[in-house]
Short mmCIF file of C-alpha atoms in Angstrom, two decimals:
data_model
loop_
_atom_site.label_atom_id
_atom_site.label_comp_id
_atom_site.label_asym_id
_atom_site.label_seq_id
_atom_site.Cartn_x
_atom_site.Cartn_y
_atom_site.Cartn_z
CA MET A 1 13.47 -18.21 -4.25
CA GLY A 2 15.46 -17.16 -1.26
CA TRP A 3 17.31 -14.34 0.42
CA MET A 4 20.18 -12.12 -0.70
CA SER A 5 22.32 -9.74 1.32
CA TRP A 6 23.05 -6.88 -1.06
CA GLU A 7 20.16 -4.42 -1.14
CA ARG A 8 19.63 -4.37 2.62
CA PHE A 9 23.16 -4.87 3.96
CA ARG A 10 25.35 -3.72 1.03
CA CYS A 11 29.10 -3.71 1.67
CA ASN A 12 28.98 -3.07 5.41
CA VAL A 13 32.23 -4.64 6.63
CA ASP A 14 32.63 -2.70 9.89
CA CYS A 15 31.92 -5.51 12.32
CA GLN A 16 33.47 -3.58 15.18
CA ALA A 17 31.03 -0.68 14.98
CA ASP A 18 28.05 -2.63 13.62
CA PRO A 19 28.40 -6.35 14.43
CA HIS A 20 24.69 -7.01 13.99
CA ASN A 21 24.51 -5.84 10.36
CA CYS A 22 27.96 -6.33 8.85
CA ILE A 23 28.74 -8.87 6.11
CA SER A 24 29.89 -11.78 8.25
CA GLU A 25 29.21 -15.44 8.80
CA GLN A 26 27.06 -14.50 11.76
CA LEU A 27 24.67 -12.57 9.52
CA PHE A 28 24.26 -15.59 7.23
CA PHE A 29 23.94 -18.04 10.14
CA GLU A 30 21.14 -15.90 11.57
CA MET A 31 19.33 -15.49 8.24
CA ALA A 32 19.56 -19.25 7.64
CA ASP A 33 17.95 -19.81 11.03
CA ARG A 34 15.14 -17.42 10.14
CA LEU A 35 14.48 -19.08 6.77
CA ALA A 36 14.41 -22.49 8.43
CA GLU A 37 12.35 -21.57 11.50
CA ASP A 38 9.91 -18.87 10.39
CA GLY A 39 8.05 -20.68 7.63
CA TRP A 40 10.07 -19.42 4.65
CA ARG A 41 11.74 -22.68 3.68
CA GLU A 42 8.46 -24.59 3.41
CA LEU A 43 7.16 -21.98 0.96
CA GLY A 44 10.19 -22.40 -1.31
CA TYR A 45 12.56 -19.69 -0.05
CA GLU A 46 15.62 -21.94 0.06
CA TYR A 47 18.67 -19.97 -1.11
CA ILE A 48 20.83 -17.92 1.27
CA ASN A 49 22.88 -15.78 -1.09
CA MET A 50 26.04 -13.93 -0.15
CA ASP A 51 26.72 -10.87 -2.28
CA ASP A 52 29.85 -8.72 -2.61
CA CYS A 53 32.47 -8.04 0.09
CA TRP A 54 32.70 -11.51 1.65
CA SER A 55 36.28 -12.20 0.62
CA ALA A 56 39.70 -11.16 1.84
CA LYS A 57 41.34 -8.33 -0.07
CA GLN A 58 43.88 -10.67 -1.66
CA ARG A 59 43.91 -14.23 -2.95
CA ASP A 60 46.05 -16.72 -0.99
CA ALA A 61 49.50 -18.00 -1.96
CA ALA A 62 47.92 -20.63 -4.24
CA GLY A 63 45.90 -17.97 -6.03
CA GLN A 64 42.61 -19.05 -4.46
CA LEU A 65 39.81 -16.81 -3.28
CA VAL A 66 39.52 -16.89 0.51
CA PRO A 67 36.90 -15.39 2.84
CA ASP A 68 37.82 -12.51 5.11
CA PRO A 69 39.39 -14.31 8.12
CA LYS A 70 37.92 -11.95 10.74
CA ARG A 71 34.38 -11.86 9.38
CA PHE A 72 34.23 -15.50 8.22
CA PRO A 73 36.53 -17.32 10.65
CA SER A 74 34.82 -20.69 10.12
CA GLY A 75 35.23 -20.54 6.33
CA ILE A 76 32.69 -20.88 3.54
CA LYS A 77 32.58 -24.69 3.65
CA ALA A 78 31.42 -24.54 7.28
CA LEU A 79 28.81 -21.92 6.35
CA ALA A 80 27.56 -24.14 3.52
CA ASP A 81 27.36 -27.10 5.89
CA TYR A 82 25.35 -25.00 8.37
CA VAL A 83 22.97 -23.89 5.61
CA HIS A 84 22.60 -27.41 4.20
CA ALA A 85 21.87 -28.84 7.65
CA ARG A 86 18.81 -26.59 7.73
CA GLY A 87 17.49 -27.83 4.41
CA LEU A 88 18.69 -24.70 2.59
CA LYS A 89 21.19 -23.85 -0.15
CA LEU A 90 24.09 -21.40 -0.24
CA GLY A 91 24.75 -18.85 -2.96
CA ILE A 92 27.96 -16.87 -3.42
CA TYR A 93 29.08 -13.82 -5.38
CA GLY A 94 31.88 -13.35 -7.87
CA ASP A 95 32.79 -10.78 -10.48
CA LEU A 96 34.14 -11.35 -13.97
CA GLY A 97 36.82 -8.68 -13.77
CA VAL A 98 39.96 -7.50 -12.04
CA PHE A 99 37.94 -6.45 -8.99
CA THR A 100 34.41 -6.94 -7.71
CA CYS A 101 32.20 -3.87 -7.70
CA GLY A 102 33.15 -3.41 -4.04
CA GLY A 103 36.88 -3.59 -4.74
CA TYR A 104 37.56 -7.19 -3.71
CA PRO A 105 39.44 -9.74 -5.87
CA GLY A 106 37.63 -10.46 -9.11
CA THR A 107 37.62 -13.52 -11.34
CA THR A 108 39.71 -12.74 -14.40
CA LEU A 109 39.64 -15.14 -17.35
CA GLU A 110 42.64 -17.11 -16.09
CA ASN A 111 40.89 -17.66 -12.73
CA VAL A 112 37.54 -18.91 -14.03
CA LYS A 113 38.21 -22.66 -13.74
CA GLN A 114 39.99 -22.37 -10.40
CA ASP A 115 37.21 -20.29 -8.86
CA ALA A 116 34.50 -22.63 -10.15
CA GLN A 117 36.32 -25.55 -8.55
CA THR A 118 36.76 -23.59 -5.30
CA PHE A 119 33.04 -22.79 -5.11
CA ALA A 120 32.12 -26.42 -5.80
CA ALA A 121 34.57 -27.69 -3.16
CA TRP A 122 33.00 -25.36 -0.61
CA GLY A 123 29.54 -26.80 -1.34
CA VAL A 124 28.12 -23.69 -2.99
CA ASP A 125 24.75 -24.12 -4.76
CA MET A 126 24.46 -20.84 -6.69
CA LEU A 127 26.81 -18.26 -8.19
CA LYS A 128 25.99 -14.67 -9.05
CA LEU A 129 28.70 -13.45 -11.44
CA ASP A 130 28.84 -9.65 -11.70
CA GLY A 131 30.60 -7.65 -14.41
CA CYS A 132 32.45 -4.71 -12.86
CA TYR A 133 35.96 -3.93 -14.11
CA SER A 134 35.69 -6.04 -17.27
CA SER A 135 35.37 -5.26 -20.98
CA ALA A 136 32.65 -6.40 -23.36
CA GLU A 137 35.16 -8.77 -24.95
CA GLU A 138 36.11 -10.29 -21.60
CA GLN A 139 32.45 -10.74 -20.73
CA ALA A 140 31.72 -12.42 -24.08
CA LYS A 141 34.46 -14.95 -23.31
CA GLY A 142 34.12 -15.20 -19.56
CA TYR A 143 30.41 -15.77 -18.98
CA PRO A 144 30.21 -18.84 -21.26
CA GLU A 145 33.56 -20.04 -19.90
CA MET A 146 32.24 -19.93 -16.33
CA ALA A 147 29.17 -21.93 -17.39
CA ARG A 148 31.45 -24.64 -18.78
CA ALA A 149 33.67 -24.52 -15.68
CA LEU A 150 30.72 -24.86 -13.30
CA ASN A 151 29.34 -27.80 -15.27
CA ALA A 152 32.77 -29.43 -15.25
CA THR A 153 32.82 -29.49 -11.44
CA GLY A 154 29.99 -32.04 -11.43
CA ARG A 155 28.14 -30.06 -8.75
CA PRO A 156 24.74 -28.55 -9.62
CA ILE A 157 25.26 -24.79 -9.26
CA VAL A 158 22.61 -22.30 -10.34
CA TYR A 159 24.28 -19.65 -12.50
CA SER A 160 23.13 -16.02 -12.31
CA CYS A 161 24.75 -13.77 -14.91
CA SER A 162 24.92 -9.98 -14.84
CA TRP A 163 26.15 -9.94 -18.45
CA PRO A 164 23.12 -8.29 -20.15
CA ALA A 165 22.93 -5.51 -17.55
CA TYR A 166 26.42 -4.39 -18.60
CA GLN A 167 25.48 -4.41 -22.29
CA GLY A 168 22.30 -2.35 -22.05
CA GLY A 169 19.95 -5.31 -21.74
CA LEU A 170 18.72 -5.30 -25.35
CA PRO A 171 19.64 -6.71 -28.76
CA PRO A 172 21.78 -6.49 -30.80
CA LYS A 173 24.33 -6.22 -27.99
CA VAL A 174 22.50 -8.87 -25.93
CA ASN A 175 21.74 -12.24 -27.50
CA TYR A 176 19.04 -13.84 -25.37
CA THR A 177 19.25 -17.15 -27.24
CA ILE A 178 22.88 -17.54 -26.15
CA LEU A 179 22.08 -16.32 -22.62
CA ALA A 180 19.37 -18.95 -22.22
CA GLU A 181 21.85 -21.65 -23.16
CA ILE A 182 24.53 -20.68 -20.63
CA CYS A 183 22.75 -18.97 -17.69
CA ASN A 184 19.87 -19.95 -15.41
CA LEU A 185 18.95 -16.34 -14.68
CA TRP A 186 20.36 -12.97 -15.59
CA ARG A 187 20.22 -9.38 -14.50
CA ASN A 188 18.94 -7.31 -17.42
CA TYR A 189 18.85 -3.84 -15.92
CA ASP A 190 19.96 -1.52 -13.11
CA ASP A 191 20.37 -2.45 -9.43
CA ILE A 192 17.24 -1.96 -7.38
CA GLN A 193 17.38 0.70 -4.66
CA ASP A 194 15.18 1.07 -1.59
CA SER A 195 12.63 3.36 -3.24
CA TRP A 196 9.37 3.29 -5.14
CA GLU A 197 11.03 5.35 -7.88
CA SER A 198 13.52 2.52 -8.40
CA VAL A 199 10.78 -0.14 -8.52
CA LEU A 200 8.84 1.89 -11.11
CA SER A 201 11.95 2.43 -13.26
CA ILE A 202 12.48 -1.35 -13.39
CA VAL A 203 8.80 -2.04 -14.15
CA ASP A 204 8.84 0.59 -16.91
CA TRP A 205 11.96 -0.82 -18.55
CA PHE A 206 10.81 -4.44 -18.41
CA PHE A 207 7.35 -3.84 -19.82
CA THR A 208 8.42 -1.22 -22.37
CA ASN A 209 10.75 -3.91 -23.73
CA GLN A 210 8.45 -6.89 -23.12
CA ASP A 211 8.38 -7.95 -26.77
CA VAL A 212 12.11 -8.72 -26.54
CA LEU A 213 12.28 -9.90 -22.92
CA GLN A 214 9.12 -11.98 -22.51
CA PRO A 215 10.03 -14.71 -25.05
CA ALA A 216 13.51 -15.09 -23.51
CA ALA A 217 12.19 -16.37 -20.16
CA GLY A 218 11.13 -19.90 -19.34
CA PRO A 219 11.91 -22.83 -17.06
CA GLY A 220 15.62 -22.84 -16.29
CA HIS A 221 16.34 -19.43 -17.85
CA TRP A 222 14.80 -16.36 -16.25
CA ASN A 223 14.87 -12.59 -16.56
CA ASP A 224 15.81 -11.15 -13.17
CA PRO A 225 14.46 -7.67 -12.33
CA ASP A 226 16.49 -7.80 -9.07
CA MET A 227 15.65 -8.25 -5.40
CA LEU A 228 12.42 -7.80 -3.48
CA ILE A 229 12.83 -4.82 -1.13
CA ILE A 230 9.61 -5.52 0.80
CA GLY A 231 10.21 -5.12 4.54
CA ASN A 232 12.80 -2.35 4.28
CA PHE A 233 12.34 1.43 4.44
CA GLY A 234 11.41 2.74 1.00
CA LEU A 235 8.02 1.19 0.17
CA SER A 236 4.58 1.76 1.63
CA PHE A 237 2.26 -1.16 2.31
CA GLU A 238 0.49 -0.68 -1.05
CA GLN A 239 3.78 -0.34 -2.92
CA SER A 240 5.10 -3.51 -1.27
CA ARG A 241 2.04 -5.43 -2.45
CA SER A 242 2.56 -3.99 -5.92
CA GLN A 243 6.20 -5.09 -6.14
CA MET A 244 5.29 -8.63 -5.10
CA ALA A 245 2.45 -8.85 -7.63
CA LEU A 246 4.41 -7.35 -10.52
CA TRP A 247 7.46 -9.55 -9.87
CA THR A 248 5.12 -12.55 -9.83
CA VAL A 249 3.57 -11.57 -13.15
CA MET A 250 7.11 -11.23 -14.55
CA ALA A 251 7.90 -14.81 -13.46
CA ALA A 252 10.82 -13.23 -11.59
CA PRO A 253 13.06 -15.03 -9.12
CA LEU A 254 11.84 -14.14 -5.62
CA LEU A 255 15.04 -13.14 -3.81
CA MET A 256 14.28 -11.07 -0.73
CA SER A 257 16.77 -8.57 0.63
CA THR A 258 15.50 -7.54 4.03
CA ASP A 259 16.25 -8.19 7.69
CA LEU A 260 14.31 -11.36 8.46
CA ARG A 261 15.13 -10.95 12.16
CA THR A 262 13.01 -7.80 12.46
CA ILE A 263 10.60 -7.98 9.52
CA SER A 264 7.11 -6.62 10.19
CA PRO A 265 4.09 -8.94 10.21
CA SER A 266 2.54 -7.10 7.25
CA ALA A 267 5.70 -7.44 5.09
CA LYS A 268 6.01 -11.09 6.07
CA GLU A 269 2.39 -11.72 5.11
CA ILE A 270 2.98 -10.26 1.63
CA LEU A 271 6.13 -12.32 1.07
CA GLN A 272 4.55 -15.51 2.43
CA ASN A 273 1.32 -15.35 0.40
CA ARG A 274 0.89 -18.97 -0.69
CA LEU A 275 -1.28 -18.32 -3.72
CA MET A 276 1.11 -15.59 -4.92
CA ILE A 277 4.06 -18.00 -4.64
CA GLN A 278 2.09 -20.73 -6.43
CA ILE A 279 1.46 -18.31 -9.31
CA ASN A 280 5.07 -17.12 -9.35
CA GLN A 281 6.34 -20.70 -9.49
CA ASP A 282 3.86 -21.88 -12.12
CA PRO A 283 5.44 -24.80 -14.03
CA LEU A 284 4.78 -23.33 -17.47
CA GLY A 285 7.16 -20.51 -16.60
CA ILE A 286 5.59 -18.03 -19.03
CA GLN A 287 6.47 -14.42 -18.28
CA GLY A 288 3.48 -12.10 -18.21
CA ARG A 289 2.85 -8.98 -20.25
CA ARG A 290 1.29 -5.57 -19.85
CA ILE A 291 -1.86 -5.70 -21.98
CA VAL A 292 -3.56 -2.38 -21.18
CA LYS A 293 -2.23 1.07 -20.35
CA GLU A 294 -5.03 3.52 -19.61
CA LYS A 295 -5.03 7.32 -19.67
CA SER A 296 -6.45 7.07 -16.16
CA GLN A 297 -3.01 5.71 -15.07
CA ILE A 298 -4.36 2.19 -14.58
CA GLU A 299 -2.37 -0.64 -16.14
CA VAL A 300 -3.39 -4.27 -16.57
CA PHE A 301 -0.93 -7.17 -16.68
CA LEU A 302 -1.66 -10.77 -17.59
CA ARG A 303 0.28 -13.99 -17.07
CA PRO A 304 -0.92 -17.30 -18.60
CA LEU A 305 -0.65 -20.22 -16.17
CA SER A 306 -0.88 -23.97 -16.30
CA ARG A 307 -4.25 -25.76 -16.48
CA ALA A 308 -5.69 -22.86 -18.51
CA ALA A 309 -5.55 -20.52 -15.50
CA SER A 310 -4.41 -16.89 -15.61
CA ALA A 311 -3.19 -14.16 -13.28
CA LEU A 312 -4.40 -10.60 -13.79
CA VAL A 313 -2.89 -7.58 -12.04
CA PHE A 314 -4.68 -4.24 -12.02
CA PHE A 315 -2.09 -1.62 -11.07
CA SER A 316 -2.65 2.04 -10.24
CA ARG A 317 0.01 4.67 -10.79
CA ARG A 318 -2.32 7.30 -9.36
CA THR A 319 -1.34 9.25 -6.27
CA ASP A 320 -4.68 10.80 -5.37
CA MET A 321 -7.32 8.34 -4.18
CA PRO A 322 -8.67 4.83 -4.75
CA PHE A 323 -9.86 4.40 -8.34
CA ARG A 324 -12.77 2.29 -9.56
CA TYR A 325 -11.73 0.54 -12.75
CA THR A 326 -14.34 -1.15 -14.93
CA SER A 327 -13.63 -3.60 -17.72
CA SER A 328 -14.50 -7.11 -18.91
CA LEU A 329 -12.51 -10.23 -19.73
CA ALA A 330 -13.66 -9.77 -23.34
CA LYS A 331 -11.89 -6.39 -23.45
CA LEU A 332 -8.79 -8.16 -22.12
CA HIS A 333 -8.93 -10.62 -25.05
CA PHE A 334 -10.07 -13.69 -23.13
CA PRO A 335 -11.93 -16.29 -25.23
CA GLU A 336 -15.64 -15.85 -25.86
CA ASP A 337 -18.15 -17.92 -23.89
CA ALA A 338 -15.67 -18.87 -21.15
CA VAL A 339 -16.46 -18.80 -17.43
CA TYR A 340 -13.83 -18.34 -14.73
CA GLU A 341 -13.73 -18.70 -10.97
CA VAL A 342 -12.02 -15.55 -9.73
CA GLN A 343 -9.96 -15.47 -6.54
CA ASP A 344 -8.49 -12.31 -5.03
CA VAL A 345 -4.83 -13.19 -4.40
CA TYR A 346 -4.30 -10.83 -1.46
CA VAL A 347 -7.72 -11.09 0.19
CA GLY A 348 -7.88 -14.82 -0.49
CA LYS A 349 -11.62 -15.02 -1.02
CA ILE A 350 -13.35 -16.31 -4.13
CA VAL A 351 -14.85 -13.27 -5.86
CA GLY A 352 -17.22 -15.50 -7.83
CA ALA A 353 -17.86 -16.85 -11.32
CA LEU A 354 -17.15 -14.43 -14.15
CA ARG A 355 -18.19 -14.80 -17.78
CA THR A 356 -16.01 -13.31 -20.48
CA ALA A 357 -18.73 -10.88 -21.53
CA ASP A 358 -19.56 -9.68 -17.99
CA ASN A 359 -18.45 -6.22 -16.90
CA PHE A 360 -16.64 -6.05 -13.57
CA SER A 361 -15.19 -3.30 -11.38
CA VAL A 362 -12.18 -3.29 -9.07
CA VAL A 363 -11.16 -0.55 -6.65
CA ILE A 364 -7.38 0.00 -6.74
CA ASN A 365 -5.58 2.06 -4.11
CA PRO A 366 -2.95 4.65 -5.14
CA SER A 367 0.32 2.91 -6.15
CA GLY A 368 -1.47 -0.34 -5.30
CA VAL A 369 -2.75 -3.44 -7.03
CA VAL A 370 -5.69 -5.78 -7.20
CA MET A 371 -4.54 -9.23 -8.27
CA TRP A 372 -6.80 -12.00 -9.51
CA TYR A 373 -6.24 -15.70 -10.03
CA LEU A 374 -8.65 -17.01 -12.67
CA ARG A 375 -9.43 -20.73 -12.97
CA PRO A 376 -11.57 -21.89 -15.91
CA MET A 377 -14.96 -23.34 -14.97
CA ALA A 378 -16.07 -23.67 -18.60
CA LEU A 379 -14.09 -23.07 -21.75
CA PRO A 380 -15.03 -22.86 -25.43
CA VAL A 381 -14.59 -25.88 -27.69
CA GLN A 382 -11.20 -24.60 -28.90
CA PRO A 383 -9.51 -23.41 -25.67
CA TRP A 384 -6.81 -20.77 -26.10
CA HIS A 385 -4.44 -22.54 -23.71
CA VAL A 386 -3.71 -25.43 -26.10
CA ALA A 387 -0.97 -23.38 -27.74
CA ARG A 388 1.16 -20.87 -25.89
CA GLN A 389 0.84 -18.23 -28.60
CA GLN A 390 -2.94 -18.25 -28.18
CA ALA A 391 -2.83 -17.11 -24.57
CA PRO A 392 -5.16 -14.19 -23.84
CA GLY A 393 -3.62 -10.80 -24.30
CA GLU A 394 -0.62 -12.16 -26.18
CA GLY A 395 0.11 -10.45 -29.47
CA PHE A 396 -1.81 -7.38 -28.29
CA HIS A 397 0.16 -4.23 -27.58
CA PRO A 398 -0.87 -1.98 -24.68
CA ALA A 399 -3.60 0.37 -25.82
CA LEU A 400 -4.25 3.83 -24.47
CA LEU A 401 -8.01 3.89 -23.95
#
């Protein structure tokens, strides 16, 4: 959980014309202050992640990466110290290629060890390693090599790989068993853009391919559908709530990319929803699945949680009016004769006790969600949660009803 510069601030390096929004140490100092002072850190948002365009255009005489001297005059070590002093962690960006995607010096195979040691010496806590300007062969060598090099530094550094995104995200080109052994998280698919269309394209790809992707995720090795764009320009209030809920069901890293200095109260409330974060960070780390896809353009997603709890998301792709959706937990493959306490994640209130056989209705706004947190009050003699494969909805493919 944390904050990342790319989606909101991109490769804006014109600090003369736009000092407030350019990629500079000042931007990261100010975002660190906001995370520390505005309640984010206490909720788990602890990483301040630099993305592309932080470095000088050339390596130094010793072949080391160096920050742009005008935009980062204090250096990265000083920035890391500033971040650490506020109880936060610093992430940095590299690219396994001749250049970064933005045209800055990349990390070719001969530079992997040196760059890992540089990042560790600076006090970096996370590395996102992109894949522009490199071949499939170089990536197959370089991503595991960087994992070894980071481990050899002796400093704990979270490792985010873009490897699968450059290989189409799916087997046979992508081996998720190997990925889980070398990376802590990985980008599977396209960059998110500031639009609802982009969010939907990511949701569609992830859940269309959930049979491959869902088993690959777990504690310490996560699928990453990319940044949260809540608080920017492209999403409505309902769409913002939907992105947060769907990313939570996916057990996705929560990396915001927005201006925390000017974020609206409504966007902040979505991102700081305590129950949502608790569900997202559930210790079982099981990624959720889409279990129903209706002709009415309503979709239902389910994520099994610890202590036999579950999260359900009812999502509307409609664009006309609020829709009343009626179902039962039995139809969603919950165990017979169970009773659950249901809490609305966004409203906060306890909806009440719900038996598996009881019908219920939810009203879902266009492009919006209703999200439930279900805690068992009574379970059958053989509860489904004893074994992961017996979780409700698992093994069932989305049905058009």
